[in-house]
mmCIF file of C-alpha atoms in Angstrom:
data_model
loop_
_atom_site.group_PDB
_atom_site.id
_atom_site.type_symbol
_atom_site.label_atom_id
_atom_site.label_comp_id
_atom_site.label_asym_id
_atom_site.label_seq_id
_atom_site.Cartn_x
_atom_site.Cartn_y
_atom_site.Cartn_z
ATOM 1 C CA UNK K 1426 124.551 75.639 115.330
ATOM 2 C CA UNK K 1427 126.489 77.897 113.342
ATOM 3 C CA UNK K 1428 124.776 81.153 111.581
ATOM 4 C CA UNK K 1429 126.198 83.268 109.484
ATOM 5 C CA UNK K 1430 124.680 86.745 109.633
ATOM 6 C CA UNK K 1431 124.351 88.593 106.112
ATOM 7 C CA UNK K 1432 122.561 92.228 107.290
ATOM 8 C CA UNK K 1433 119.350 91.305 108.581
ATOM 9 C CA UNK K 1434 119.567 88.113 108.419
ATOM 10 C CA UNK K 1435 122.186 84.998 109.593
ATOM 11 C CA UNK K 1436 122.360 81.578 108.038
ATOM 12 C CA UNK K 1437 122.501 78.421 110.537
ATOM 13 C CA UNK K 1438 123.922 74.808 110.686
ATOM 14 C CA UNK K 1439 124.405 72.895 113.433
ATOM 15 C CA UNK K 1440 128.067 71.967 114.582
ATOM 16 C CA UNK K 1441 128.517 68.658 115.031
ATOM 17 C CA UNK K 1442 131.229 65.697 116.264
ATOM 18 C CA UNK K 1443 130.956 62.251 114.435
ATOM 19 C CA UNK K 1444 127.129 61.769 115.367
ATOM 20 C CA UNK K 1445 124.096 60.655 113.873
ATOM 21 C CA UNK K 1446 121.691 63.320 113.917
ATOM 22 C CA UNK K 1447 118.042 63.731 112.758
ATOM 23 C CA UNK K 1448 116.648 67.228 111.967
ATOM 24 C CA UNK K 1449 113.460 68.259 111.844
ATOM 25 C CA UNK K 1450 112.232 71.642 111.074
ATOM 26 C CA UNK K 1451 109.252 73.473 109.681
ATOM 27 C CA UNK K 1452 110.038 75.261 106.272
ATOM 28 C CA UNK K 1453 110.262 79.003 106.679
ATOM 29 C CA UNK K 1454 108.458 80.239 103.212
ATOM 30 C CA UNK K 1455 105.489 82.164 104.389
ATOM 31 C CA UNK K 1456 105.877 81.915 108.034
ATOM 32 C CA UNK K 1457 105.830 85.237 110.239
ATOM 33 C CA UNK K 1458 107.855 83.367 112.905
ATOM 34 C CA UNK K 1459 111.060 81.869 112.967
ATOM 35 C CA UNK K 1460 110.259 77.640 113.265
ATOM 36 C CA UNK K 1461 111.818 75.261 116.290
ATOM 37 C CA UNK K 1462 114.475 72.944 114.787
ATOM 38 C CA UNK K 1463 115.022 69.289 117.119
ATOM 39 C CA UNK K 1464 118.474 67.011 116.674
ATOM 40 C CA UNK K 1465 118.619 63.890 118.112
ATOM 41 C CA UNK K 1466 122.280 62.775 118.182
ATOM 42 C CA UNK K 1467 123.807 59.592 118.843
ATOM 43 C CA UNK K 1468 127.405 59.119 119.892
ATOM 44 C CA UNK K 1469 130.121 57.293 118.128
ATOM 45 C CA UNK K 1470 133.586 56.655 119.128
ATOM 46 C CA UNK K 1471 136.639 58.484 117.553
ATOM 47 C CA UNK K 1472 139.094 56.415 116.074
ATOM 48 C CA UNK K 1473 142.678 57.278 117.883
ATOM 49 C CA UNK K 1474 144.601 59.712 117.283
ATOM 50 C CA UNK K 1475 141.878 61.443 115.374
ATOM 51 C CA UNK K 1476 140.449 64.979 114.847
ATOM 52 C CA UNK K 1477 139.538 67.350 117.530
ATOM 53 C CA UNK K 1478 140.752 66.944 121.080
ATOM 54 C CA UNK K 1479 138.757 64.958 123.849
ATOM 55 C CA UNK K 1480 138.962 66.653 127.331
ATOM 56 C CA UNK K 1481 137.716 63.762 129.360
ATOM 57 C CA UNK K 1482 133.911 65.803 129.532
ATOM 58 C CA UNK K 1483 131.439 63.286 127.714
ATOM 59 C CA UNK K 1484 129.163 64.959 125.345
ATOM 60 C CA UNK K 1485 125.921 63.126 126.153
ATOM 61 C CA UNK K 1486 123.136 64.486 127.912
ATOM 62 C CA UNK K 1487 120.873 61.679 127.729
ATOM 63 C CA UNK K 1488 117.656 62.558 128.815
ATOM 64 C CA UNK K 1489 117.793 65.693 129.059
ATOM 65 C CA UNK K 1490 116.629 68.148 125.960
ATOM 66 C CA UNK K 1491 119.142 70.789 124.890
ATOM 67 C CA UNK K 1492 117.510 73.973 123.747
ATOM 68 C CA UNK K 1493 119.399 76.437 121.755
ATOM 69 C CA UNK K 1494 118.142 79.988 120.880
ATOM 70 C CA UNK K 1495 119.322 83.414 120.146
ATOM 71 C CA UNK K 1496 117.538 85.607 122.187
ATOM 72 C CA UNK K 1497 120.237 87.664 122.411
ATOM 73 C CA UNK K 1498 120.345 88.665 118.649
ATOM 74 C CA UNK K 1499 117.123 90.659 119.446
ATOM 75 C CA UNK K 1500 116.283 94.299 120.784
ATOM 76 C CA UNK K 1501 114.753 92.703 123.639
ATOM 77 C CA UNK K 1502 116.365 91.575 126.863
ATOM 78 C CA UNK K 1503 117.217 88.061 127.463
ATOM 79 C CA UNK K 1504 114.409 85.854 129.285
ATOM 80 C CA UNK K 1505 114.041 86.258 133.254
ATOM 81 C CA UNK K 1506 116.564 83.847 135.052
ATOM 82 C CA UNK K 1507 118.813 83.665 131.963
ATOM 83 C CA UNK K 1508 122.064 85.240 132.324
ATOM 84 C CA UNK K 1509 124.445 86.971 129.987
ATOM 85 C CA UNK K 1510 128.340 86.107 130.614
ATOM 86 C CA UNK K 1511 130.780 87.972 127.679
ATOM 87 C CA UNK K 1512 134.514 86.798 127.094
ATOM 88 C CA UNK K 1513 135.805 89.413 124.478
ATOM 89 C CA UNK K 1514 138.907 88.009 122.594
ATOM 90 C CA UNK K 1515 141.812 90.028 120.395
ATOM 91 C CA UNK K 1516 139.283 89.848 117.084
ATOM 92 C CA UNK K 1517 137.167 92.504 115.729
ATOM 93 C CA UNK K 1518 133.843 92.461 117.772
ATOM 94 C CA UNK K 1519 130.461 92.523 116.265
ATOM 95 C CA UNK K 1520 129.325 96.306 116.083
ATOM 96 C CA UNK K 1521 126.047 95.001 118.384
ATOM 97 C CA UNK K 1522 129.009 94.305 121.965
ATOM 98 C CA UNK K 1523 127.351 97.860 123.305
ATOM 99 C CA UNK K 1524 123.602 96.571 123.786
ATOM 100 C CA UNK K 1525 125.390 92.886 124.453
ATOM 101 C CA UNK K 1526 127.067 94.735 127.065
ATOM 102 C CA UNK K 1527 124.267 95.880 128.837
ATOM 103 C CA UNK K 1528 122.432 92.519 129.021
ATOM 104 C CA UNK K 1529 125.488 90.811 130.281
ATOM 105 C CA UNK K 1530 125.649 89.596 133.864
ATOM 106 C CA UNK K 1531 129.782 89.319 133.624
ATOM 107 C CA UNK K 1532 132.164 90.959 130.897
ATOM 108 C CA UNK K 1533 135.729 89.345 131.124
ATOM 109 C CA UNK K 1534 138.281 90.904 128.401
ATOM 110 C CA UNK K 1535 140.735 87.624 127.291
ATOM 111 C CA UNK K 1536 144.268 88.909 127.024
ATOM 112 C CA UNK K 1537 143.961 91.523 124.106
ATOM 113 C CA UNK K 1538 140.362 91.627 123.811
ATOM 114 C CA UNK K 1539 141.121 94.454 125.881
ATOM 115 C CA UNK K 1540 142.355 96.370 123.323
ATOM 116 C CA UNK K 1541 139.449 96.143 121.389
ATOM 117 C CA UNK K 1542 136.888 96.808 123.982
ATOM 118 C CA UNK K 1543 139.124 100.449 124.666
ATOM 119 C CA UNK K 1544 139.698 100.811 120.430
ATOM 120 C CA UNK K 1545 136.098 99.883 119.274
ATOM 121 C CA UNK K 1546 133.363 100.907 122.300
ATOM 122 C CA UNK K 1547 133.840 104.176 121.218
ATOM 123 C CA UNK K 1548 133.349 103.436 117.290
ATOM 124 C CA UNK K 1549 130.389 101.462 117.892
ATOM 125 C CA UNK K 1550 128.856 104.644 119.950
ATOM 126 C CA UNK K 1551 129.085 107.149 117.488
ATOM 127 C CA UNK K 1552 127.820 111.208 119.054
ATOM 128 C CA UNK K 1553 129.404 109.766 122.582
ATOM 129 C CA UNK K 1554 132.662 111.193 123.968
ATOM 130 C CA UNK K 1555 135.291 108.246 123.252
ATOM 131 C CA UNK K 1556 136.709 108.455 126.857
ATOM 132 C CA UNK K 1557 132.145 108.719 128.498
ATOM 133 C CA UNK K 1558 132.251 105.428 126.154
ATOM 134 C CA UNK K 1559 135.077 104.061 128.075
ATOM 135 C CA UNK K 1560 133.857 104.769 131.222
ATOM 136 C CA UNK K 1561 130.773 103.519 130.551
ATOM 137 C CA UNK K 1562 132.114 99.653 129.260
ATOM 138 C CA UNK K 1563 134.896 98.651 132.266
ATOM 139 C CA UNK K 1564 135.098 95.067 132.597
ATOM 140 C CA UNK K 1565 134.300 92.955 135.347
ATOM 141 C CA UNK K 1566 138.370 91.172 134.816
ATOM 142 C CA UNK K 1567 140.788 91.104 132.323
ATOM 143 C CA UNK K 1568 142.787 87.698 132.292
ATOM 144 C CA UNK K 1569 144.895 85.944 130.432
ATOM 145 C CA UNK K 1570 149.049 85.803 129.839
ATOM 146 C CA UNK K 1571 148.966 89.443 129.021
ATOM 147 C CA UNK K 1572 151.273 89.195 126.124
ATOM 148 C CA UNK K 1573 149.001 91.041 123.909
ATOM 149 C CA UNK K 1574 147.271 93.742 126.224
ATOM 150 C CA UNK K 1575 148.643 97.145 125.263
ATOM 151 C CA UNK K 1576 150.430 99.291 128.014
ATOM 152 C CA UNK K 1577 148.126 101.969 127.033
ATOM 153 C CA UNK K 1578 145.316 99.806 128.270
ATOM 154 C CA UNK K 1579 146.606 98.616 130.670
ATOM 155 C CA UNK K 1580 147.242 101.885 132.333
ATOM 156 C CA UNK K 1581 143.439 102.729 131.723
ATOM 157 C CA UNK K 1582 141.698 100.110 133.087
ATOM 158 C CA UNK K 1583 144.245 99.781 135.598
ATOM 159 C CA UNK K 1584 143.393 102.894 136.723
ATOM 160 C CA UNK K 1585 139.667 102.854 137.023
ATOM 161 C CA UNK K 1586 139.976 99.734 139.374
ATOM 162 C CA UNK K 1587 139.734 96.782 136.720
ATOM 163 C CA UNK K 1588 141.525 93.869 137.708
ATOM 164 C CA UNK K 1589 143.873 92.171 136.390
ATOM 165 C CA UNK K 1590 144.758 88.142 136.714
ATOM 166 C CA UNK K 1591 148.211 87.218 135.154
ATOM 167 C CA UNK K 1592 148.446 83.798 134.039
ATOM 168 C CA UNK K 1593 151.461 83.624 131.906
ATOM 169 C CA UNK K 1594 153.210 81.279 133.655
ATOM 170 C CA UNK K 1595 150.151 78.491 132.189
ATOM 171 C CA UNK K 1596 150.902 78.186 129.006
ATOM 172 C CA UNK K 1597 149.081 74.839 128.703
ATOM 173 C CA UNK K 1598 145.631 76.420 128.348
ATOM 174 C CA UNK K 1599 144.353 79.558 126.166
ATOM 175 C CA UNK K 1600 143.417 82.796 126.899
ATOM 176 C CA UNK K 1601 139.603 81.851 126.437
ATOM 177 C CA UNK K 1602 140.136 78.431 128.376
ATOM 178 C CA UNK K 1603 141.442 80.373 131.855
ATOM 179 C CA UNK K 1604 138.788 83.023 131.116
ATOM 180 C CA UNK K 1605 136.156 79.933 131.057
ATOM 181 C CA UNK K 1606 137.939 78.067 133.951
ATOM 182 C CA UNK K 1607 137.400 81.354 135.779
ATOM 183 C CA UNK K 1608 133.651 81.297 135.287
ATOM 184 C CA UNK K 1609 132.947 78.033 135.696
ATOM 185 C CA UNK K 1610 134.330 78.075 138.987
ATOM 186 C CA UNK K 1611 131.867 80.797 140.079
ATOM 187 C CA UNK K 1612 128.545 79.567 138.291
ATOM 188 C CA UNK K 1613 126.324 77.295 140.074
ATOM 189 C CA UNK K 1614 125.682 74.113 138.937
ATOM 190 C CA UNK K 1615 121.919 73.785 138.923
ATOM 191 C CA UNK K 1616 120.348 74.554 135.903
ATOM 192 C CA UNK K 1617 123.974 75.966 134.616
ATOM 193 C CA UNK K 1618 122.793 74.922 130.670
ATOM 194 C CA UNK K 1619 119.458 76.411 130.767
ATOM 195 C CA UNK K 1620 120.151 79.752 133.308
ATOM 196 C CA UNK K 1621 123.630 80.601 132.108
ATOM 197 C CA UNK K 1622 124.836 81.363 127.908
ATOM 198 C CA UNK K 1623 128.402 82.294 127.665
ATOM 199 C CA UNK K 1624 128.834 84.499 124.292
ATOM 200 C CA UNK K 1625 132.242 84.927 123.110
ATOM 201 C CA UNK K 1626 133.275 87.857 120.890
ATOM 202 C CA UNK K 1627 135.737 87.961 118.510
ATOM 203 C CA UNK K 1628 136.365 84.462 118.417
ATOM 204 C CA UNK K 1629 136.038 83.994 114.971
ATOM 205 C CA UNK K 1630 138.136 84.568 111.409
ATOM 206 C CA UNK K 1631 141.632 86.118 111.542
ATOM 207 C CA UNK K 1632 144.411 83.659 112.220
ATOM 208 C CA UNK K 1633 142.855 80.138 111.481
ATOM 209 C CA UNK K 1634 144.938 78.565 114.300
ATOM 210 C CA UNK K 1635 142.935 80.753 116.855
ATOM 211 C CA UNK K 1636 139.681 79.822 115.203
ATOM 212 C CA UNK K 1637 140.468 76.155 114.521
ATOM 213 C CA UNK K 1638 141.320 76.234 119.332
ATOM 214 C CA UNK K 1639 138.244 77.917 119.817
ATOM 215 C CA UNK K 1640 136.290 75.574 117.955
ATOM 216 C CA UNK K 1641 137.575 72.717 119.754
ATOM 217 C CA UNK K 1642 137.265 74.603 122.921
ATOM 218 C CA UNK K 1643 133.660 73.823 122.623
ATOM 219 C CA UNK K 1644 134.134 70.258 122.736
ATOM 220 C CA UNK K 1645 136.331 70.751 125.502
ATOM 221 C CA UNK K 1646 133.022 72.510 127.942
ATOM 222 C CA UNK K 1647 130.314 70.481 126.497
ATOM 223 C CA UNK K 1648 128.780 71.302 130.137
ATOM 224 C CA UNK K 1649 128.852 74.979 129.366
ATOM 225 C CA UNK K 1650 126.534 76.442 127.059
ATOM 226 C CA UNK K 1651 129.330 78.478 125.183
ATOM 227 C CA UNK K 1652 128.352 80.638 121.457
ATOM 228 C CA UNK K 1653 130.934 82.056 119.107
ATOM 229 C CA UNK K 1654 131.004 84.744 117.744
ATOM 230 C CA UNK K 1655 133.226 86.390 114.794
ATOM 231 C CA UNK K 1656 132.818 88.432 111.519
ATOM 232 C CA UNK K 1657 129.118 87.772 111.302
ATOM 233 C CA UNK K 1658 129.272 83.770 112.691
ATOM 234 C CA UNK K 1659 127.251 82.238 115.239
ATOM 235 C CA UNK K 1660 128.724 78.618 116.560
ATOM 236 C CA UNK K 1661 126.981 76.108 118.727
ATOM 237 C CA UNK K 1662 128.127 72.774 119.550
ATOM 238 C CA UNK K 1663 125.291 70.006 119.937
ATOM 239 C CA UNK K 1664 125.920 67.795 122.379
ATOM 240 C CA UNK K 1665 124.723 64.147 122.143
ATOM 241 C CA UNK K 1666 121.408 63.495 122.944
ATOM 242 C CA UNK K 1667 118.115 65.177 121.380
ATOM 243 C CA UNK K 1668 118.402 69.162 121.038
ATOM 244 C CA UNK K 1669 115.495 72.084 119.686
ATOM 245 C CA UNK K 1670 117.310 74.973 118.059
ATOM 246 C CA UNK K 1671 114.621 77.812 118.716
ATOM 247 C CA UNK K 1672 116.015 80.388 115.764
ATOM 248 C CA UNK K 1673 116.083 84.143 115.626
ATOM 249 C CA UNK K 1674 113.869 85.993 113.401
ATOM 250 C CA UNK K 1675 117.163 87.330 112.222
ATOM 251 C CA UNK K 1676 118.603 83.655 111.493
ATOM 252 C CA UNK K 1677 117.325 81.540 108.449
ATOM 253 C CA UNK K 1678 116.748 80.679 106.086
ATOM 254 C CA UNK K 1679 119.797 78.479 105.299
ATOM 255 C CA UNK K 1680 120.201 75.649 107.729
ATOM 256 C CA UNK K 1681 123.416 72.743 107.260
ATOM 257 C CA UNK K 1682 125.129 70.660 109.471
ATOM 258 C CA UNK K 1683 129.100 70.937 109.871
ATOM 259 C CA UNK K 1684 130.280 67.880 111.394
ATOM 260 C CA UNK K 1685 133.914 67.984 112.260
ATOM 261 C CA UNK K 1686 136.690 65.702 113.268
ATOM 262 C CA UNK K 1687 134.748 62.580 112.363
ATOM 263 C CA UNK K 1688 131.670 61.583 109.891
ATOM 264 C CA UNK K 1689 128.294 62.630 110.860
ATOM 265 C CA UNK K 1690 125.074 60.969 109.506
ATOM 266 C CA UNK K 1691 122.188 63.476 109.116
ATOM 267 C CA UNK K 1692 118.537 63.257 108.063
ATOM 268 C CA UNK K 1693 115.941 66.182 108.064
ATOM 269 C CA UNK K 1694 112.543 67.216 107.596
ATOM 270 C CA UNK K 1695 110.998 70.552 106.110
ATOM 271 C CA UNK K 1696 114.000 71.910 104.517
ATOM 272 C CA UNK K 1697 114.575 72.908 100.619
ATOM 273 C CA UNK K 1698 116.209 69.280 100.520
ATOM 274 C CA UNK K 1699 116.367 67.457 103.150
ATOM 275 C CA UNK K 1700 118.520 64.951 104.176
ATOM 276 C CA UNK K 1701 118.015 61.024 105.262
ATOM 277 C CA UNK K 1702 120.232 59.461 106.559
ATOM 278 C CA UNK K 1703 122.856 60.879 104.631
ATOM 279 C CA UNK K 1704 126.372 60.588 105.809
ATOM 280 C CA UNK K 1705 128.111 63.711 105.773
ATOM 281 C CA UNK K 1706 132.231 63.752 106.340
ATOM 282 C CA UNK K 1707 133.918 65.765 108.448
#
């Protein structure tokens, strides 16, 4: 799902990879709560040579339901026995990262996003002492080739005991892949969909080479359940298989369905116009 937030409120599609999906959801006008939305997806093949990149995960999850929500885009803290794991990349990061911060579980800084945790924490806490705000937001690991991180921030962080993980000598993977390689390793595998969300900061807009990797990054850890977010964008990959996307009170009321890399065929139910069995191109 991707949603786009303008102020109060963020419009959603869902991200797709040469699938047939059908979409059902209840139309918003009137209601006082935000309505469920369910995608049942069925795989195709991809032609060679084409589109995104296939990193020998299959994206099935035959039955089993996929359940997307954004219960982090609320005041409230996330469900009990859900946990919070941040990646912060070099990108501008949304001005809520403080109250992200303290629902997280794990906070890893990618390479540069270092120097925008240490530039924009304090920015985003305006009244509090830039170098309290600091102290306050140290991350769990910074990791990545560390061709971007600032000696500045380096010294910092090196000095309050963050550590550092130096992986410039793999150049075969991105800063955000070795960050998720890292956490993967280290979350278990029961229940690792439904227990663990992995929100990524910064990981959208600026150079459209970075964006375009972190998109396909997604279909890379179809096993993980990985959000971006950049510039007011909220990305979700659905897997095959049937998914309910549980929106937001602050997502809505524009749905649509981005398929990329291949065709997609889509139908819906309870939207402004709906869809049936429409093919959509990537």
């Amino acid at each position: 799902m991707l949603s786009v937030l303008r102020g109060s409120q963020c419009l959603s599609a869902a991200v797709l990879q040469g699938q047939t999906v059908t979409i059902r959801r209840a139309a918003w006008a009137g209601r006082s709560e935000a309505p469920s939305l369910s995608a049942r997806v069925a795989r195709r093949s991809l032609p060679a040579g084409a589109g995104m990149a296939q990193c020998g995960v299959p994206l099935s999850h035959k039955g089993n339901v996929q359940t997307v929500t954004s219960d982090f885009l609320s005041a409230d803290s996330l469900g009990p026995g859900t946990h919070l794991h941040l990646i912060l990349l070099n990108y501008v990061l949304p001005p809520q990262t403080a109250h992200l911060w303290q629902q997280a579980t794990t906070r890893i800084c990618a390479d540069g996003g270092a120097n925008r945790l240490y530039d924009q924490i304090p920015v985003m806490l305006p009244g509090t002492d830039p170098f309290a705000a600091r102290e306050a937001h140290l991350p769990d690991l910074i990791k990545g080739d560390l061709d971007s991180v600032r000696a500045d921030v380096t010294d910092f962080y090196t000095s309050r005991g963050v550590p550092f993980i130096d992986l410039s000598s793999d150049q075969e993977t991105t800063d955000l892949e070795k960050c998720l390689l890292f956490l993967e390793g280290r979350l278990p595998r029961k229940r690792l969909q439904q227990d663990h969300l992995i929100l990524v900061l910064g990981a959208l807009g600026g150079r459209l080479d970075h964006t375009l990797a972190n998109l396909n990054t997604l279909y890379c850890y179809p096993h993980l359940n990985i959000t971006l977010w950049g510039e007011g964008n909220l990305v979700r990959l659905l897997r095959a298989g049937r998914s309910v996307i549980k929106p937001s009170r602050l997502e809505g009321p524009t749905c649509g369905l981005v398929p990329l890399a291949r065709p997609a065929t889509a139908s819906s139910k309870g939207l402004k116009w709906d869809l049936d069995d429409t093919h959509v191109s990537g």
